Short mmCIF file of C-alpha atoms in Angstrom, two decimals:
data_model
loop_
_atom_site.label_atom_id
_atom_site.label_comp_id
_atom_site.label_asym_id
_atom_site.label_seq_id
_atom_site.Cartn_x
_atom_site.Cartn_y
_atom_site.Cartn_z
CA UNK A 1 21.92 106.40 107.60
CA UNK A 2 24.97 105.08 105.79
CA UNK A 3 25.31 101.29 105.34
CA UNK A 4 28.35 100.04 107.08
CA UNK A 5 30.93 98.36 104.49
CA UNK A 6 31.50 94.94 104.99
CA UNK A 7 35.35 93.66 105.03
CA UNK A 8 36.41 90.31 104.56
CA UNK A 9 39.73 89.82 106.40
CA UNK A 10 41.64 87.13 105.22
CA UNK A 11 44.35 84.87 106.88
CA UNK A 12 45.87 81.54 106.24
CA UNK A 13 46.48 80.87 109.87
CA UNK A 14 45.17 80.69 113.81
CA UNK A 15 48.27 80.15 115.40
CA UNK A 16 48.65 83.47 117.52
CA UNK A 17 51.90 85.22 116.14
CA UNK A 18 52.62 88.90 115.74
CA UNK A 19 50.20 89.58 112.86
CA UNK A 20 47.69 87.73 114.26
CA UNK A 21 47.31 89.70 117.68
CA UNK A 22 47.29 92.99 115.56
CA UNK A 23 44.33 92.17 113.57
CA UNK A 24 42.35 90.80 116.58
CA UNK A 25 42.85 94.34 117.91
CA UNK A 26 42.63 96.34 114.96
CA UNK A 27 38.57 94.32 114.18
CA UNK A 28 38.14 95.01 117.97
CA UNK A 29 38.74 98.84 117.57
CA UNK A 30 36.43 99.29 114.79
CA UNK A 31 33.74 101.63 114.28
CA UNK A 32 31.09 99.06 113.74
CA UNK A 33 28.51 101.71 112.32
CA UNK A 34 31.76 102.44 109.64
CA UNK A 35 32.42 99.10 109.22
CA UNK A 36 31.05 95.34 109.32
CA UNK A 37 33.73 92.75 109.70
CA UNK A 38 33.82 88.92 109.07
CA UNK A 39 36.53 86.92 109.04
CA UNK A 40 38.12 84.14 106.84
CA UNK A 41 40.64 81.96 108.15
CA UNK A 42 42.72 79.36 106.29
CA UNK A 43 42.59 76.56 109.53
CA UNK A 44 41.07 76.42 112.70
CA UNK A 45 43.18 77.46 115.73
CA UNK A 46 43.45 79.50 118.95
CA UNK A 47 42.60 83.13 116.72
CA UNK A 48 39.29 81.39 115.54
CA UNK A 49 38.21 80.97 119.23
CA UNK A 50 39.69 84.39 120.45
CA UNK A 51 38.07 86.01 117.27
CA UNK A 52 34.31 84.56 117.99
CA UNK A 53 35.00 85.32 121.97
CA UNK A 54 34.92 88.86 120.77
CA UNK A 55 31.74 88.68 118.87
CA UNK A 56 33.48 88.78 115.62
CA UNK A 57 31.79 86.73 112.80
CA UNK A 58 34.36 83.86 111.94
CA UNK A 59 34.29 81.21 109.62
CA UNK A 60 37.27 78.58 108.59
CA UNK A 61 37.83 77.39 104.85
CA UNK A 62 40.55 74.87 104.93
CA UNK A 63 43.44 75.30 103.08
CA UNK A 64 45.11 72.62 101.07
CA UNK A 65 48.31 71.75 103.30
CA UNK A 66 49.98 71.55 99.85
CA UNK A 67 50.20 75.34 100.15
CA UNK A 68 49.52 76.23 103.66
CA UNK A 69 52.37 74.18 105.24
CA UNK A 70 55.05 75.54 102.64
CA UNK A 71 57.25 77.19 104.72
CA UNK A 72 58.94 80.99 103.71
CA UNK A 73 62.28 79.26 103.34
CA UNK A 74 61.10 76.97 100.10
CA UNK A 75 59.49 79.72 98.32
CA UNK A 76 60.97 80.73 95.05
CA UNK A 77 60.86 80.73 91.05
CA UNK A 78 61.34 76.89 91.45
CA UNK A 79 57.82 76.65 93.51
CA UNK A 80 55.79 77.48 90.50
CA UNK A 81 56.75 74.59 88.13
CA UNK A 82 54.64 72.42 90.93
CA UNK A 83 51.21 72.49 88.99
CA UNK A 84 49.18 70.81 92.03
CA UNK A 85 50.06 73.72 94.32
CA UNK A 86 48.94 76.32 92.09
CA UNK A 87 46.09 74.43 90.55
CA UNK A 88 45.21 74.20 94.31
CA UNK A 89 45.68 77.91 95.32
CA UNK A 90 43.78 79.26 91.93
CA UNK A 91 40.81 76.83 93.21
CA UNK A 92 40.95 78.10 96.95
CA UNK A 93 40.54 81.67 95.55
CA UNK A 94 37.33 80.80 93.96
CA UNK A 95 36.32 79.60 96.80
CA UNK A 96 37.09 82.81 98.84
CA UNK A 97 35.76 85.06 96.15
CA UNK A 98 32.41 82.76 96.03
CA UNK A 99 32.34 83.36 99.79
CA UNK A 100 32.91 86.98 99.11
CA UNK A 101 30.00 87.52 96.25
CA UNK A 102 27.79 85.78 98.66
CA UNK A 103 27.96 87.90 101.84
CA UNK A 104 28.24 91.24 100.14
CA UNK A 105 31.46 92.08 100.60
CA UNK A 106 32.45 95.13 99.77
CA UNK A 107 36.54 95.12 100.32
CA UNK A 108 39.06 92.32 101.07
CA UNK A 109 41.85 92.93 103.50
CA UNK A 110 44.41 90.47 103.65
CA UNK A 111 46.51 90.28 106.82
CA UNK A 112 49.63 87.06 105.43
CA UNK A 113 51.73 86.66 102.91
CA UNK A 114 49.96 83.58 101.66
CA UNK A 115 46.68 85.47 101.82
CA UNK A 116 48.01 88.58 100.25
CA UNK A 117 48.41 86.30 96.80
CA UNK A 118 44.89 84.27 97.12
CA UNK A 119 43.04 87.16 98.27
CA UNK A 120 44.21 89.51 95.45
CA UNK A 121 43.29 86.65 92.58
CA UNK A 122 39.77 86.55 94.55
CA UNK A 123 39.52 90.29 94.71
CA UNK A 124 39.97 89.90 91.10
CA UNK A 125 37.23 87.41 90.31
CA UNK A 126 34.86 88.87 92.67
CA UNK A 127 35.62 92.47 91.14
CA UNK A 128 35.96 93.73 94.77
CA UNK A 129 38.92 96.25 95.95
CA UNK A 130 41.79 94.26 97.62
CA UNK A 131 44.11 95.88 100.78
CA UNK A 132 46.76 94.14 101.59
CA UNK A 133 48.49 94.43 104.97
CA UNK A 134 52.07 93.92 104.99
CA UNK A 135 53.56 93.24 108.33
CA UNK A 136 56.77 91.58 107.22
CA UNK A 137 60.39 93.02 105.35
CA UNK A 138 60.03 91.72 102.07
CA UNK A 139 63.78 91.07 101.18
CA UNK A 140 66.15 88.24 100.79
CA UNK A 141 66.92 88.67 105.05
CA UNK A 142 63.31 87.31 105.21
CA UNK A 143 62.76 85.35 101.85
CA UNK A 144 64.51 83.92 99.07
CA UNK A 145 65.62 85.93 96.29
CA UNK A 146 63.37 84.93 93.71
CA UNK A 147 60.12 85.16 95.75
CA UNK A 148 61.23 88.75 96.67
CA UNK A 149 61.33 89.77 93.17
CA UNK A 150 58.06 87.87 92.60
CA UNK A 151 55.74 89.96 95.69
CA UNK A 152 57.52 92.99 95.16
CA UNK A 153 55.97 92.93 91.20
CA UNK A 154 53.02 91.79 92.62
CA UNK A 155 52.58 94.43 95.13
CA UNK A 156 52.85 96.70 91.92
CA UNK A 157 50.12 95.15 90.19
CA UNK A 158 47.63 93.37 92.43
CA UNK A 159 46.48 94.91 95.49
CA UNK A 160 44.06 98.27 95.24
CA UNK A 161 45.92 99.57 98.47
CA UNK A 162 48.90 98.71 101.02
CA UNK A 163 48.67 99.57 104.43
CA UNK A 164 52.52 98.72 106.36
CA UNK A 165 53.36 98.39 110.08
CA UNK A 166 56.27 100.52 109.40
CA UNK A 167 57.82 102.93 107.14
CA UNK A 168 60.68 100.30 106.81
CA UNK A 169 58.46 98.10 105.76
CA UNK A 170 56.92 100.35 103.24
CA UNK A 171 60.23 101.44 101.91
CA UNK A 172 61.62 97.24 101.75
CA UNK A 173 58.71 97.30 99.22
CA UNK A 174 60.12 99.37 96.75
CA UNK A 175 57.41 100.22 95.23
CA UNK A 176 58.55 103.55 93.80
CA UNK A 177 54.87 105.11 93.86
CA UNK A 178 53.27 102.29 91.41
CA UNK A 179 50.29 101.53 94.17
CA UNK A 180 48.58 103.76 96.77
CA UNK A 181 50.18 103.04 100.17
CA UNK A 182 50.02 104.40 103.64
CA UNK A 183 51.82 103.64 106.98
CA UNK A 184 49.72 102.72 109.70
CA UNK A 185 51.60 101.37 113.35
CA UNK A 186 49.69 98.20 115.09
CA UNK A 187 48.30 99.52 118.23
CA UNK A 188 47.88 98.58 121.67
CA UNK A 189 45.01 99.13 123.93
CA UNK A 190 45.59 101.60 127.12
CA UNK A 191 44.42 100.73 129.93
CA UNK A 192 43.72 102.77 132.40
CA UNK A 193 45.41 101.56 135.46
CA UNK A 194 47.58 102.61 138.75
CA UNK A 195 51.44 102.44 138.16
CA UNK A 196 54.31 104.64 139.84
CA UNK A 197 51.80 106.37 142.22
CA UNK A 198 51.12 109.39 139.76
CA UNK A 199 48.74 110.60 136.76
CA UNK A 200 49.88 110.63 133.59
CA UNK A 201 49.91 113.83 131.78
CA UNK A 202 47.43 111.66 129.36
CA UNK A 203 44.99 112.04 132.08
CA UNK A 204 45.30 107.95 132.71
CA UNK A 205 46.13 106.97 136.23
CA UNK A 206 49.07 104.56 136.56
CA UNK A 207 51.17 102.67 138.77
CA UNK A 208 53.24 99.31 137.97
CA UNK A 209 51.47 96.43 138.63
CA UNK A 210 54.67 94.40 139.80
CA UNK A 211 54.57 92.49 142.34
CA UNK A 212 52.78 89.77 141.15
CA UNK A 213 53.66 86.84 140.18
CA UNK A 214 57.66 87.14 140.11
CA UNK A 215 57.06 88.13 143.91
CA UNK A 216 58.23 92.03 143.97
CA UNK A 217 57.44 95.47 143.31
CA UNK A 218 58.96 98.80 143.19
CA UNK A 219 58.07 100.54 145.91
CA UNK A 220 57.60 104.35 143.96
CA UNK A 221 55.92 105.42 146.96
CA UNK A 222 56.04 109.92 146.87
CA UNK A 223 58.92 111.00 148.61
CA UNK A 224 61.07 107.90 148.49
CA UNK A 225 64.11 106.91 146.56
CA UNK A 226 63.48 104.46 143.72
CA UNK A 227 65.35 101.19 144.07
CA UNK A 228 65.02 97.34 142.52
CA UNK A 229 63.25 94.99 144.31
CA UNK A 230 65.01 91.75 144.10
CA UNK A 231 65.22 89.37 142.19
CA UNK A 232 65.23 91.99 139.27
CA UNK A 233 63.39 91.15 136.73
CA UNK A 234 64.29 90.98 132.84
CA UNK A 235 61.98 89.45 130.19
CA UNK A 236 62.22 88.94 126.27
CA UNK A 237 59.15 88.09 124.63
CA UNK A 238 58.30 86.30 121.26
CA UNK A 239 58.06 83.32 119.82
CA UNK A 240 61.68 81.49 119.99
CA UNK A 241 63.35 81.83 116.47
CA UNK A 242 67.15 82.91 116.35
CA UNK A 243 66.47 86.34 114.30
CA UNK A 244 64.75 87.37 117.27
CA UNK A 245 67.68 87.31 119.42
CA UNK A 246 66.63 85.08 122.59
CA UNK A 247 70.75 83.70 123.12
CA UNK A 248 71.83 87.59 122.57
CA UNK A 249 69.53 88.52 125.55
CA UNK A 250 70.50 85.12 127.50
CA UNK A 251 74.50 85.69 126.99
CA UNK A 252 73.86 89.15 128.33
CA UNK A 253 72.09 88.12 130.63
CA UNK A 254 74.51 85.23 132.31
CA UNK A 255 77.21 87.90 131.74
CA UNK A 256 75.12 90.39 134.34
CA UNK A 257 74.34 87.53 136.84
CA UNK A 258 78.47 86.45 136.69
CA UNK A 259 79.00 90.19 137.27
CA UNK A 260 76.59 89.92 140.97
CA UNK A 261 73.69 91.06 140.13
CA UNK A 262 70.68 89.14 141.17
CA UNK A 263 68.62 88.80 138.11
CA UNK A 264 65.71 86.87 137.17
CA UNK A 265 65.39 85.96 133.36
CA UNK A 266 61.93 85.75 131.75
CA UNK A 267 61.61 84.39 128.53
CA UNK A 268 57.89 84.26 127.35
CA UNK A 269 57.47 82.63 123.82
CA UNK A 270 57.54 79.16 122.06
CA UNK A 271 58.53 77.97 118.76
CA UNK A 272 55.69 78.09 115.85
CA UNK A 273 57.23 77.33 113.08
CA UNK A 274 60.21 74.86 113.09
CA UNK A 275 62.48 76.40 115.56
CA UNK A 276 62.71 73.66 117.91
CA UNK A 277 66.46 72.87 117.15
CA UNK A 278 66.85 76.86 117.98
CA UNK A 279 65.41 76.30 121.30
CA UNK A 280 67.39 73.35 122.47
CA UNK A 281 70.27 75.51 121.85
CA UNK A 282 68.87 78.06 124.28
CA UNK A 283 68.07 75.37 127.07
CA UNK A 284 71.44 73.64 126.37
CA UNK A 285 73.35 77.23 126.82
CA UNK A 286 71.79 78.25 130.02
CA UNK A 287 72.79 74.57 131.80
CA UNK A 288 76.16 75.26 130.26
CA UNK A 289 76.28 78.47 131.79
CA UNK A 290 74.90 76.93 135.32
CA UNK A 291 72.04 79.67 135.15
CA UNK A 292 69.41 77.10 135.02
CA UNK A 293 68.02 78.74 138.58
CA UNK A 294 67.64 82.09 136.73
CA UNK A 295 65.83 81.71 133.41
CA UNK A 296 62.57 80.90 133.14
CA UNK A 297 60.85 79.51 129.58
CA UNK A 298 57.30 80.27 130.29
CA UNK A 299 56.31 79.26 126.67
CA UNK A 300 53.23 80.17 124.88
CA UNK A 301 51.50 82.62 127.05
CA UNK A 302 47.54 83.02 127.14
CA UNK A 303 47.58 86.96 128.80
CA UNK A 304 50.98 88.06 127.25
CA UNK A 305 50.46 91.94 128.08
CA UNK A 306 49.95 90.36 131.92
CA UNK A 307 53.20 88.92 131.63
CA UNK A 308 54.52 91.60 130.65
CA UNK A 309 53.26 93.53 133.75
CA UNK A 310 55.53 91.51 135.89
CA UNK A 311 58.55 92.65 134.26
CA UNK A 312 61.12 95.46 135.38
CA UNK A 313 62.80 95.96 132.15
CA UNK A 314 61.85 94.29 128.71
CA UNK A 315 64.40 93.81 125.95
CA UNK A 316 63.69 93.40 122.62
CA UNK A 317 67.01 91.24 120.89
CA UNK A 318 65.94 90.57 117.52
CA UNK A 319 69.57 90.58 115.17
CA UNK A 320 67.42 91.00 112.14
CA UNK A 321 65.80 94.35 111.04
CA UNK A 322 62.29 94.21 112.65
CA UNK A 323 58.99 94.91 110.56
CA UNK A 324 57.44 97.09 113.37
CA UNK A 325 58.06 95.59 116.94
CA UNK A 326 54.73 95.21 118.59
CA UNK A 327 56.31 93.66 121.88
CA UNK A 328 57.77 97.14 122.36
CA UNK A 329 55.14 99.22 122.47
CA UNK A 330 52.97 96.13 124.52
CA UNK A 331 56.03 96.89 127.06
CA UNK A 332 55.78 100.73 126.98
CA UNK A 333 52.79 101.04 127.62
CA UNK A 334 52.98 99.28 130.64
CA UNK A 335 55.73 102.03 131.62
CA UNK A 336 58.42 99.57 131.89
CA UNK A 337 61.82 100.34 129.80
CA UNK A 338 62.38 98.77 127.07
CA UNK A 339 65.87 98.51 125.34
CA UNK A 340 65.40 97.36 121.45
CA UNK A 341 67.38 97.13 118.45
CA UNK A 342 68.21 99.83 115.89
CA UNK A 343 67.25 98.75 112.86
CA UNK A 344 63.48 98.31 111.44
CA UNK A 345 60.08 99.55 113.01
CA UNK A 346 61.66 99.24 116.36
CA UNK A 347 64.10 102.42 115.17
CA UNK A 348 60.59 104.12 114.32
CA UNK A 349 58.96 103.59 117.75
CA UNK A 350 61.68 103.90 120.60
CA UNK A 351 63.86 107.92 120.65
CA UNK A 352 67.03 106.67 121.98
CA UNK A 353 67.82 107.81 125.66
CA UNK A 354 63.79 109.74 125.58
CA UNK A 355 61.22 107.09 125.52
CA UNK A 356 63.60 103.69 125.44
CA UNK A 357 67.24 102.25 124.67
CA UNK A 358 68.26 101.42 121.39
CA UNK A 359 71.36 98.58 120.85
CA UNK A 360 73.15 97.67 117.38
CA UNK A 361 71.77 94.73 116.60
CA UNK A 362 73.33 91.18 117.31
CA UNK A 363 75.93 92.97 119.98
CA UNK A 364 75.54 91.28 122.97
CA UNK A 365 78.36 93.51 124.94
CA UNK A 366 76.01 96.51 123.96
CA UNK A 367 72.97 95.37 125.83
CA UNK A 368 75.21 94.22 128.64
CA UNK A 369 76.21 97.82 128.88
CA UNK A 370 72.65 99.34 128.57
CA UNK A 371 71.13 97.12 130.85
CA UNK A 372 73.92 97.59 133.82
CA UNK A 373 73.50 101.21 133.22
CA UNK A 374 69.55 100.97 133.96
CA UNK A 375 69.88 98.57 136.28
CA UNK A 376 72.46 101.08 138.25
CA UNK A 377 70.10 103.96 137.59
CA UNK A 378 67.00 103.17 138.35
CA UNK A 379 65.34 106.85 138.43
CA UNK A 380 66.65 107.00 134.98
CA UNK A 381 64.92 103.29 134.62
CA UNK A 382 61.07 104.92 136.05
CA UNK A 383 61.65 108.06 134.10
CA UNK A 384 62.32 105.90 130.60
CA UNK A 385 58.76 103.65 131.55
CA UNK A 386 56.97 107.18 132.31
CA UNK A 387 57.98 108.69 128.92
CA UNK A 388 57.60 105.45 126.89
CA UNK A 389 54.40 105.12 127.98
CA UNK A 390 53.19 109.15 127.17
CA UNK A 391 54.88 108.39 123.68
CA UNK A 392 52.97 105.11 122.99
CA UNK A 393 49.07 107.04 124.46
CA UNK A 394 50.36 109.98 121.68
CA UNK A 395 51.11 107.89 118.65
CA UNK A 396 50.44 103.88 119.19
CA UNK A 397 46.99 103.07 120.22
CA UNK A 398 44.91 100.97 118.63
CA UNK A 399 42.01 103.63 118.21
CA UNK A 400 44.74 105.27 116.24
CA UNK A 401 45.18 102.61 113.75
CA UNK A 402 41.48 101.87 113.29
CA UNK A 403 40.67 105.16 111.97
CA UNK A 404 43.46 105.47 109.57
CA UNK A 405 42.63 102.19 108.59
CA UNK A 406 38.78 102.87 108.26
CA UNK A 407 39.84 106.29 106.34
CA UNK A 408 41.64 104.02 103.88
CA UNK A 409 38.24 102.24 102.81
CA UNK A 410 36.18 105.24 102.50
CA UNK A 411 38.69 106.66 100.65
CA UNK A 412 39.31 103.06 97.77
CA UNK A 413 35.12 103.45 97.95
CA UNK A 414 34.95 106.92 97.31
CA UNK A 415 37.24 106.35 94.28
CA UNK A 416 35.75 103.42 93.24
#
């Protein structure tokens, strides 16, 4: 019988972000007679606890704020000429790659930016294959100039293997073919449960579970017409930064409630890293509006994909180009319609007017349009959720990414 390989995954955080959910999943969906995970976090935090809830072996090696609390914003050329910090992230990756000799490892998969860099100099030192993960547009949208040029070189040079959430993340790499690197989606988990009285062609049984919570549901009984139950429901989830477009979705928003309709506004995400200013802007635009009544911050969420649930139509705002868009498919698969932005993964996942809406990004008037039209057409509305939801069981489940992923270390092994 074939020894499983043993992967250290590495991350510099446990706040729960994007990134964060995706690897919980992707170690959940694992083969575990292909593969023996264990987990190396940078701080202690709300992914150590959901990480050792699933049975996943998870340790914490605190990393020297010095590094950890530098924030995307400050990186640059400039950075290096502080000796402490790199003295202090060259003596962390000992310490991972120490870690690493003793337990066995056989590959290191990084899953941060920060991580990515100590990881590959402990790959190095521990003369183990490195993967890193790339969930994020490297370019100067995202980071400064300077530490653009700097990862993209690296990406060249350092890592054995690059898995991206996206071909537009892949291709803001540009690594014109100097490293092995493959495309693999995050992926959700399907559930199997009743929505829109009906079986979907998947063979899964579903049926929205609305009606909870926001107090309605859509009544998609056979025979009868579809119609809103009301208040309608509209959510936007994330954490609250301004590229991902929360006052876009609240100005269409007040726009559609000025207009008559009766619309409830859900917005389920808090700020992680700084945005607070960004999110009294929010608060302080919906009492200017006199909307107060209609949007509700629920904040960090424990059971996001059960928020979710509650929702009649998600929207996805962001005014940047996003990496991949994991709240979209987390919204299709619940068969609800999702309207996103062009630009980024989201372009990759949603097939405009098929499986899901797309909306230039930072246009406001746009969504205001797409949404009226849904909310006027609500067949068209049930028969978006139905298709989004096929599309997403097809290509998007997190089964899916685990065995491209797992293919990806048999293959660095078998080359090795």
């Amino acid at each position: 019988m074939t020894t499983p390989t043993t992967v250290l995954y590495l991350d510099h955080t446990a706040k729960i972000s994007g990134g964060e959910i995706a690897l919980l999943r992707l170690i959940r969906a694992l083969d575990r007679t292909l593969v023996t995970p264990i987990v190396l976090l940078g701080e202690d935090g709300p992914l150590m606890v959901r990480l050792t809830d699933a049975g996943i072996e998870t340790h914490v090696m605190p990393l020297d704020p010095s590094i950890s609390q530098v924030r995307k914003d400050t990186l640059g050329l400039g950075a290096l000429k502080y000796a402490t910090r790199l003295m202090s992230l060259i003596r962390y990756s000992r310490r991972v790659a120490r870690f690493a000799r003793e337990r066995n490892v056989d590959i290191l998969h990084t899953n941060s930016l920060k991580a990515d860099i100590y990881g590959a100099f402990a790959a190095r030192l521990c003369r183990k294959p490195v993967v890193w993960h790339v969930r994020d547009h490297i370019d100067p949208s995202y980071l400064p100039r300077p530490a653009v040029f700097l990862f993209r070189a690296m990406a060249r040079i350092l890592p054995n293997y690059i898995l991206t959430n996206s071909q537009s993340t892949l291709d803001h790499l540009l690594l014109h073919n100097a490293r092995r690197a493959v495309v693999v989606p995050s992926g959700v988990v399907v559930n199997r449960f009743v929505v829109h009285d009906g079986i979907d062609p998947n063979g899964l049984e579903y049926g929205h579970g609305h009606g909870h919570g926001h107090g309605h549901g859509h009544g998609h009984g056979h025979g009868q017409t579809i119609c809103w139950d009301l208040p309608i429901c509209i959510g936007i989830v994330g954490r609250i930064a301004k590229w991902k477009g929360q006052h876009i979705f609240l100005e269409a928003g007040a726009q559609l409630i000025e207009a008559g309709w009766d619309l409830s506004l859900i917005i389920i995400g808090a700020p992680l890293f700084g945005e607070d200013a960004y999110a009294s802007e929010l608060s302080q635009f919906v009492d200017k509006k006199g909307i107060s009544d209609r949007v509700h911050f629920l904040g960090f969420c424990e059971d996001v994909q059960a928020e979710i649930r509650k929702l009649d139509i998600l929207v996805h705002a962001s005014i940047s180009p996003e990496p991949f868009g994991q709240v979209v498919i987390e919204g299709m698969i619940e068969s609800i319609p999702v309207i996103g932005t062009d630009g980024g993964g989201v372009s990759e996942i949603i097939q405009h007017g098929e499986t899901g809406i797309l909306v230039p990004m930072g246009d406001a008037g746009a969504l205001v349009r797409e949404l009226k039209a849904l909310l006027e057409d609500p067949e068209k509305a049930h028969t978006l959720g139905a298709a989004g939801r096929r599309h997403v069981v097809e290509n998007f489940t997190v089964e899916q990414t685990a065995r491209k992923v797992e293919a990806v270390y048999e293959e660095i092994l078998h080359k090795r």
